[in-house]
Coordinates of C-alpha atoms in Angstrom, one line a residue:
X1 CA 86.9 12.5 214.7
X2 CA 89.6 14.4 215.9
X3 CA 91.6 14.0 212.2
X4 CA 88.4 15.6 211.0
X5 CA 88.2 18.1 213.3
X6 CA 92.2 19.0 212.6
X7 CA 91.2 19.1 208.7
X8 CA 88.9 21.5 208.7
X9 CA 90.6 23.8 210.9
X10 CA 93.7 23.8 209.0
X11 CA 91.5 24.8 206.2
X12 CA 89.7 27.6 208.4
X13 CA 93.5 28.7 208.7
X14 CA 94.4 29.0 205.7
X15 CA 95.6 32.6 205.1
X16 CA 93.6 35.2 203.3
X17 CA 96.4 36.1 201.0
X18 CA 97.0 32.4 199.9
X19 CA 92.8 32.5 199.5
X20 CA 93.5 35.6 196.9
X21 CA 96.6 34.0 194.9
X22 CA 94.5 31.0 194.3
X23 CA 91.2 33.5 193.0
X24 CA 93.6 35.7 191.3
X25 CA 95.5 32.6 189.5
X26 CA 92.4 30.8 188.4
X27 CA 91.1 34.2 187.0
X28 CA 94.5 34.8 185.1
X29 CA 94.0 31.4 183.5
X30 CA 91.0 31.9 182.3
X31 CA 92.2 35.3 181.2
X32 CA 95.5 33.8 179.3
X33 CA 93.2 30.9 177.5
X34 CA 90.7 33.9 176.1
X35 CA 93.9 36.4 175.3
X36 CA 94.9 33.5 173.2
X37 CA 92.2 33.0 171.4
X38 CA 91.6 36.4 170.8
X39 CA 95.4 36.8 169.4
X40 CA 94.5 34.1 167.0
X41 CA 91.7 35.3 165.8
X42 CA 93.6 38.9 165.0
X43 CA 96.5 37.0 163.4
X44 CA 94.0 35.5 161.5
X45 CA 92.4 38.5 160.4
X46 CA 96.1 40.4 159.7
X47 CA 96.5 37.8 157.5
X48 CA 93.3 37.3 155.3
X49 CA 93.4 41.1 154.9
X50 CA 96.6 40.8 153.0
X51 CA 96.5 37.3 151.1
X52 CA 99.6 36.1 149.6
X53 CA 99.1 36.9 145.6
X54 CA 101.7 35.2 142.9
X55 CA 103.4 38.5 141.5
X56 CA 106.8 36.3 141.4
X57 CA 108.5 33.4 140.5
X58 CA 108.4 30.8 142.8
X59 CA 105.8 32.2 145.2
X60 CA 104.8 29.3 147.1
X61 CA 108.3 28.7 147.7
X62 CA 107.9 28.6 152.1
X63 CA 105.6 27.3 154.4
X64 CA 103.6 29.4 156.9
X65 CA 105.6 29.0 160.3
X66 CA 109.0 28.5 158.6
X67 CA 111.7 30.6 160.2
X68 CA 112.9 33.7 158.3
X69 CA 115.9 34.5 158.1
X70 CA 118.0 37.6 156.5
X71 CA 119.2 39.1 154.1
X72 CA 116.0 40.0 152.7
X73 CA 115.1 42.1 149.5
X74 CA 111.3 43.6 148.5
X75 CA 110.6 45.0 145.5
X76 CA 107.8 48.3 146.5
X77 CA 105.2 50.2 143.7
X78 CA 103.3 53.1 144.7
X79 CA 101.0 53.1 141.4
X80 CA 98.1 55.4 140.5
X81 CA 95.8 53.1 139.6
X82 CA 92.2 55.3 137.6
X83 CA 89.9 54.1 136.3
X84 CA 89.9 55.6 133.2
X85 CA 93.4 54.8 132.6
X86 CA 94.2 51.3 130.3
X87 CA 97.3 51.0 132.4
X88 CA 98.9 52.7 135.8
X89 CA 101.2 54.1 136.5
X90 CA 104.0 53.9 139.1
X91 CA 105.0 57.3 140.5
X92 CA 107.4 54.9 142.8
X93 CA 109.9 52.2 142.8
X94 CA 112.6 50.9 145.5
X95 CA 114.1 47.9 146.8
X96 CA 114.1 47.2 150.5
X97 CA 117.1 45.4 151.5
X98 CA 117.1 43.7 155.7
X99 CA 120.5 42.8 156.8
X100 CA 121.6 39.4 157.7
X101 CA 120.0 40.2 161.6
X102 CA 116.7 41.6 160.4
X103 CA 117.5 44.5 162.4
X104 CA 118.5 47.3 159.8
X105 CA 117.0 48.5 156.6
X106 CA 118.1 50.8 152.9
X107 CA 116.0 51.8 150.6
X108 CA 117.2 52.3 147.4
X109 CA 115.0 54.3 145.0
X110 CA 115.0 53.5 141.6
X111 CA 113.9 56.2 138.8
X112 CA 110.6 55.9 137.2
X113 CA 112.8 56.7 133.7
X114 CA 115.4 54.7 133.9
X115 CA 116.6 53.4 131.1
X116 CA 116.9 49.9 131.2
X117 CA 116.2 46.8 129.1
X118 CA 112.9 44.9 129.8
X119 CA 113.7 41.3 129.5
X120 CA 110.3 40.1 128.0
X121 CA 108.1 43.1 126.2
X122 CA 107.8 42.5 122.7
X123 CA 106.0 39.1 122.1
X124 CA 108.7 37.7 124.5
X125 CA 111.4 39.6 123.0
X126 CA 113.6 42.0 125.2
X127 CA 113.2 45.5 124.4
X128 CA 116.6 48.1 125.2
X129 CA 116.2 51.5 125.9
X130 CA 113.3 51.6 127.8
X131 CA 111.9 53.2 130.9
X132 CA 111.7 51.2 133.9
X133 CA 108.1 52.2 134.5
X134 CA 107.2 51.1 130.8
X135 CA 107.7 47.7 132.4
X136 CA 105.2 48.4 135.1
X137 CA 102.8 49.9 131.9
X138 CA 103.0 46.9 130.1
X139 CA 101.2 45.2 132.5
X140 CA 98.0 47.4 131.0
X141 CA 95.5 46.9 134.8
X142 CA 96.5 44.0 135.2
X143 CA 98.3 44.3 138.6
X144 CA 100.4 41.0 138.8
X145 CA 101.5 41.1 135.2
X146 CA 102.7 44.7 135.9
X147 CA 104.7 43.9 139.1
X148 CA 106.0 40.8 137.8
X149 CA 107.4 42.7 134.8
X150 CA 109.3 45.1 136.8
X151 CA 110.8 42.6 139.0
X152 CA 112.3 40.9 136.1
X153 CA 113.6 43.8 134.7
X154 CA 115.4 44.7 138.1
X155 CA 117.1 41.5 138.2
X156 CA 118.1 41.7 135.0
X157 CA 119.8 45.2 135.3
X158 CA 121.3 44.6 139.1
X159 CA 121.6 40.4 139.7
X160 CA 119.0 41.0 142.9
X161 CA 116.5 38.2 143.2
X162 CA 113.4 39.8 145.2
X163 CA 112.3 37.5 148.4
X164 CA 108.7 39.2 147.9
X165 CA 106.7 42.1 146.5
X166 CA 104.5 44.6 147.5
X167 CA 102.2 47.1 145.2
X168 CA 100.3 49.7 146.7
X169 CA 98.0 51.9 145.3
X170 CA 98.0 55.5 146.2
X171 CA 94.5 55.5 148.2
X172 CA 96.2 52.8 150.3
X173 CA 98.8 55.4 151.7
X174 CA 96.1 57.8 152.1
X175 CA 94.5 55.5 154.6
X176 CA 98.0 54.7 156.7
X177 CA 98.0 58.5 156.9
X178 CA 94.7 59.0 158.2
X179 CA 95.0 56.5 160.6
X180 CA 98.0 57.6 162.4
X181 CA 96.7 60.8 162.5
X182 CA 98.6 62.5 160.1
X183 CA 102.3 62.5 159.4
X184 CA 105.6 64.9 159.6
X185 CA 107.4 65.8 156.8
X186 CA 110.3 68.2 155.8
X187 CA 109.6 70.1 152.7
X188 CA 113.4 71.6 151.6
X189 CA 112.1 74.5 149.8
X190 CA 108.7 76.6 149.5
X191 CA 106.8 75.1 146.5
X192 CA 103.5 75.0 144.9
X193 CA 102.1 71.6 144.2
X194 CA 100.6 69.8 141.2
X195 CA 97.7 68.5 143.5
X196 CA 95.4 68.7 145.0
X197 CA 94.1 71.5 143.0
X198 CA 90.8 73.6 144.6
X199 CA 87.8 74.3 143.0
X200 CA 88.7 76.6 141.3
X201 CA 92.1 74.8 139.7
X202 CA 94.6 76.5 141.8
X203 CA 98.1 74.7 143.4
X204 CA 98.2 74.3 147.1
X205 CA 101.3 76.1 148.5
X206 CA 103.6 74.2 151.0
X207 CA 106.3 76.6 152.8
X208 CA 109.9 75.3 153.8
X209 CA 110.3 73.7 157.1
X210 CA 109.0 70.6 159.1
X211 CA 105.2 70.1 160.0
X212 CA 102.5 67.8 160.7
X213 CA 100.5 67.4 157.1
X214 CA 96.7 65.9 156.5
X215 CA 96.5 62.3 154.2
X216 CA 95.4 64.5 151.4
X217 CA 98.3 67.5 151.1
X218 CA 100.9 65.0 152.4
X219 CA 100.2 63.0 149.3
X220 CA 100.6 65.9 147.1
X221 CA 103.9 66.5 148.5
X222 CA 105.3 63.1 148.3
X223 CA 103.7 63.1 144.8
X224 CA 105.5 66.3 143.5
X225 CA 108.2 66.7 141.0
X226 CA 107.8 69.9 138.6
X227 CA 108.5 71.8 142.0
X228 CA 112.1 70.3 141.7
X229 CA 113.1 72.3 139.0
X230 CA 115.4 74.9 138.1
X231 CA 113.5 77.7 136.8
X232 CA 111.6 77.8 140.3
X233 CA 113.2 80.4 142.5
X234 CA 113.1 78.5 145.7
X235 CA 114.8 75.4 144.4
X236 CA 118.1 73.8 145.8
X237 CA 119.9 72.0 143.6
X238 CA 120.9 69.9 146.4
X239 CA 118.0 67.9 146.8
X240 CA 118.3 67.5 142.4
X241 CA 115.7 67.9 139.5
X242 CA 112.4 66.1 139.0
X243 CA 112.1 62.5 139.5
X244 CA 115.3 62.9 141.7
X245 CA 113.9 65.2 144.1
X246 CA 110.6 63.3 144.3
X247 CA 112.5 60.3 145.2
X248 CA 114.3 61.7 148.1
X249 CA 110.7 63.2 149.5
X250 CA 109.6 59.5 148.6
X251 CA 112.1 58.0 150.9
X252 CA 111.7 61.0 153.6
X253 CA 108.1 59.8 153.6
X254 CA 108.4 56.1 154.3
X255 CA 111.0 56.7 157.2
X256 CA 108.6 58.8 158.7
X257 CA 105.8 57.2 158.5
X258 CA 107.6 54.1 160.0
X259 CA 108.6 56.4 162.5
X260 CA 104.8 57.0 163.6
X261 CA 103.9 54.2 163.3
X262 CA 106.6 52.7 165.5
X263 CA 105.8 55.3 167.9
X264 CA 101.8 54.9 168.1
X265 CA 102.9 50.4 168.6
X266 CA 101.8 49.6 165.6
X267 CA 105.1 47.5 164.9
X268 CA 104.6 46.1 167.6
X269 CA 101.3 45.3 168.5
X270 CA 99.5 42.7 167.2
X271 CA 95.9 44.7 167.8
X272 CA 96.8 47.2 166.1
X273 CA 98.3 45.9 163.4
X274 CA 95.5 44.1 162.3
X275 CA 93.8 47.4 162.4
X276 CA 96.4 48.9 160.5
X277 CA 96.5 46.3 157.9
X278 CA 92.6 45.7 157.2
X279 CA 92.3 49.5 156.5
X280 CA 94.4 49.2 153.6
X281 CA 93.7 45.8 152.6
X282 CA 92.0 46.2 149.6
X283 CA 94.6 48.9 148.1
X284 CA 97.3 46.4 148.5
X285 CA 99.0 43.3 146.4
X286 CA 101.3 41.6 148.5
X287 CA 103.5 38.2 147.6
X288 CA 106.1 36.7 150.4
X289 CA 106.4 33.8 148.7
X290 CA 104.4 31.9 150.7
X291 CA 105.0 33.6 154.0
X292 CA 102.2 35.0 156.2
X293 CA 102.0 38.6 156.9
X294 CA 102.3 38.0 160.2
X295 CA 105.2 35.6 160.3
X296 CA 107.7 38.5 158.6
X297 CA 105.8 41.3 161.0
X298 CA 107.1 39.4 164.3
X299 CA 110.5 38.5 162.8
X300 CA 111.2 42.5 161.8
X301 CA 110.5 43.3 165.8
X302 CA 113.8 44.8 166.2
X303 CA 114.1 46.8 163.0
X304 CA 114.9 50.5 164.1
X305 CA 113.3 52.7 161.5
X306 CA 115.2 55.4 163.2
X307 CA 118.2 53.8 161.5
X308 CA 116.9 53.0 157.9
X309 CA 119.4 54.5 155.1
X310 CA 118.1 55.5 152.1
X311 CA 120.0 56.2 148.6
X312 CA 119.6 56.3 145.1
X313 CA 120.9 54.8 142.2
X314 CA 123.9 56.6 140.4
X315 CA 122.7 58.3 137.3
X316 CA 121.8 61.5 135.9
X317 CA 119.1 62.7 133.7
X318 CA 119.7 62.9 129.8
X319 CA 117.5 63.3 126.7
X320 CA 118.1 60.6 123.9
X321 CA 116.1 61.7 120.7
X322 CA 113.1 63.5 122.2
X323 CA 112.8 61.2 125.4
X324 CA 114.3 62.3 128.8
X325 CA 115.7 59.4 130.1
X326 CA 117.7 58.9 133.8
X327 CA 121.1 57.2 132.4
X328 CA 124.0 55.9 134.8
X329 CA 127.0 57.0 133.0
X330 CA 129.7 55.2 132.2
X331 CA 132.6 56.0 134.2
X332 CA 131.9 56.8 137.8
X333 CA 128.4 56.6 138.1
X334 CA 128.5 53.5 136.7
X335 CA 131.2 52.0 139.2
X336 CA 129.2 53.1 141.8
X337 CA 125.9 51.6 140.6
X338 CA 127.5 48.2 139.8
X339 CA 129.4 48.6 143.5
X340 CA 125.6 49.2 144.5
X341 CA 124.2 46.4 142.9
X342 CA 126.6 43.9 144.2
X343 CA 126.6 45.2 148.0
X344 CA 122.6 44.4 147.7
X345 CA 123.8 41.0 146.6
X346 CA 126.3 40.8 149.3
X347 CA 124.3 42.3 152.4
X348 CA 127.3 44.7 152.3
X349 CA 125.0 48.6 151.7
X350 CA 127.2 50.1 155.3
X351 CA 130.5 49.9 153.2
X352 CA 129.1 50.9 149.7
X353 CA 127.9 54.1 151.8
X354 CA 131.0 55.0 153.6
X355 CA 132.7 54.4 149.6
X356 CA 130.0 56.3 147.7
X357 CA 128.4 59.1 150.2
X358 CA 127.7 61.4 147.1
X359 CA 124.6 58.7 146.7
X360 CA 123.2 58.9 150.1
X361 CA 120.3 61.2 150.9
X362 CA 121.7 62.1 154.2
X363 CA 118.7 64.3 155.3
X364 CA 116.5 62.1 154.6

């Protein structure tokens, strides 16, 4: 009776903090066993919006789960895909090299006409002299043919073999805009733009300087390459003619939209991502041979957009006939693009930009 009686009262004793730790722990349990369910189910979601598709060779080539390592390198398209059109075209191409750590990043833009030699156009036959983006064209709308084709062609002219692919039609940045609420960049000089035209057919005017732009004008302005002309008043030749200048505002455009997004967590949050990724899921193809989405997203944690470098390939623009072609010469420009080529090879882009600064687009 007396051991009874001791029991209980030890039990009436017990303290009302120790009461609370025990409430509190059981409730955090419960949390932690629905938080993980719930992660699941995002991850899930993340990546059944952005199914691996076969735009390469060997794209089942890892398991989902298998560790990544660096270097990595992605081939990226921004295409305009109409519907009236019997092919698209891409406004944008550029390899993504990772280094070794997964914790820095270059892009490397590559002209839409440069003239290069598609391995298999012609009934399997290579054809020389062609643009890059006639690689992309002879894919006609068929997406995966298209991407495919200019993959093999960028092996073929710099050794690279890509670790995955990714095409993204223009609507698809549109969205990533809108979503994070807009986006900052730094037009060089006043221009007028080709789109979006009003009503009544006339150019949108963007002035010089840094601002916050709207899905629809930002666009426009990453879009734009008449404005990089000569014969306009307020052009710098620094920031080069055409396709040239467009690349660099291409390359501005991905850093700071990385930027954003890095700031609002959505490199970082698995929530958000999946938000993020099923907005544009439908205006993406996407191959990581194998990979899941998720997978690569957690291993790039500690990439510092902050610190991504972006150059271009060493070449010049040239007419040949009646065709303006972009043409590394021989000479310099073509020791630097061969340097360039090999340092993707070799996870080596830091020393090929302290060697050939001409090529990096410093204001990027």
């Amino acid at each position: 009776m007396a051991g009874r009686r001791r029991r209980r009262s030890a039990v009436r004793r017990l303290p009302w903090w120790g009461k609370t730790l025990l409430g509190v722990g059981a409730l955090l349990l419960v949390l932690a066993s629905g938080a993980i369910v719930y992660v699941n189910v995002m991850l899930d979601k993340v990546n059944d919006a952005l199914p691996n598709q076969c735009l390469l060779e060997d794209c089942d080539a890892y398991e989902p789960g298998e560790e990544i390592n660096g270097p990595l390198n992605f081939l990226m398209i921004g295409s305009d895909m109409r519907s009236d059109w019997s092919a698209a075209q891409s406004d944008s191409i550029m390899i993504l090299h990772l280094d070794a750590e997964l914790s820095s990043a270059n892009i490397v833009s590559v002209p839409r006409d440069l003239r290069v030699t598609i391995p298999d156009c012609d009934g399997g036959a290579p054809c020389e002299g062609s643009k890059i983006n006639a690689a992309f064209s002879l894919g006609g709308r068929d997406m995966k043919k298209a991407v495919s084709s200019v993959a093999a062609t960028l092996t073929e002219l710099t050794g690279v073999k890509f670790d995955g692919a990714m095409m993204i039609n223009f609507g698809g940045f549109r969205d990533v805009v809108e979503m994070l609420g807009g986006v900052e960049l730094c037009v060089p000089f006043d221009m007028y733009l080709e789109h979006p035209k009003n009503a009544q057919g006339e150019k949108p005017f963007v002035e010089k300087g840094c601002k916050e732009y709207e899905p629809k004008l930002a666009l426009g302005i990453v879009r734009e390459r008449m404005a990089y002309d000569p014969t306009n008043p307020n052009w710098d030749e620094k920031y080069g003619i055409g396709d040239f200048g467009r690349q660099r505002m291409q390359q501005h455009f991905v850093k700071q939209l990385l930027k954003r997004a890095k700031e609002q967590g959505y490199l970082t949050d698995v929530f958000k991502v999946g938000d993020l990724i099923e907005s544009i899921g439908d205006q993406v193809l996407l191959d990581l041979k194998g990979r899941l989405v998720t997978d690569v997203a957690f291993a790039l944690t500690d990439l510092d957009a902050s610190k991504l470098t972006t150059v271009k390939i060493p070449s010049e623009s040239q007419t040949i006939g009646d065709t303006d072609f972009v043409v590394t010469q021989p000479g310099e420009q073509e020791e630097a693009a061969e340097a360039l080529y090999r340092a993707i090879r070799e996870d080596d882009i830091d020393s090929w930009v302290l060697t050939y600064p001409k090529w990096v687009n410093k204001s990027s």
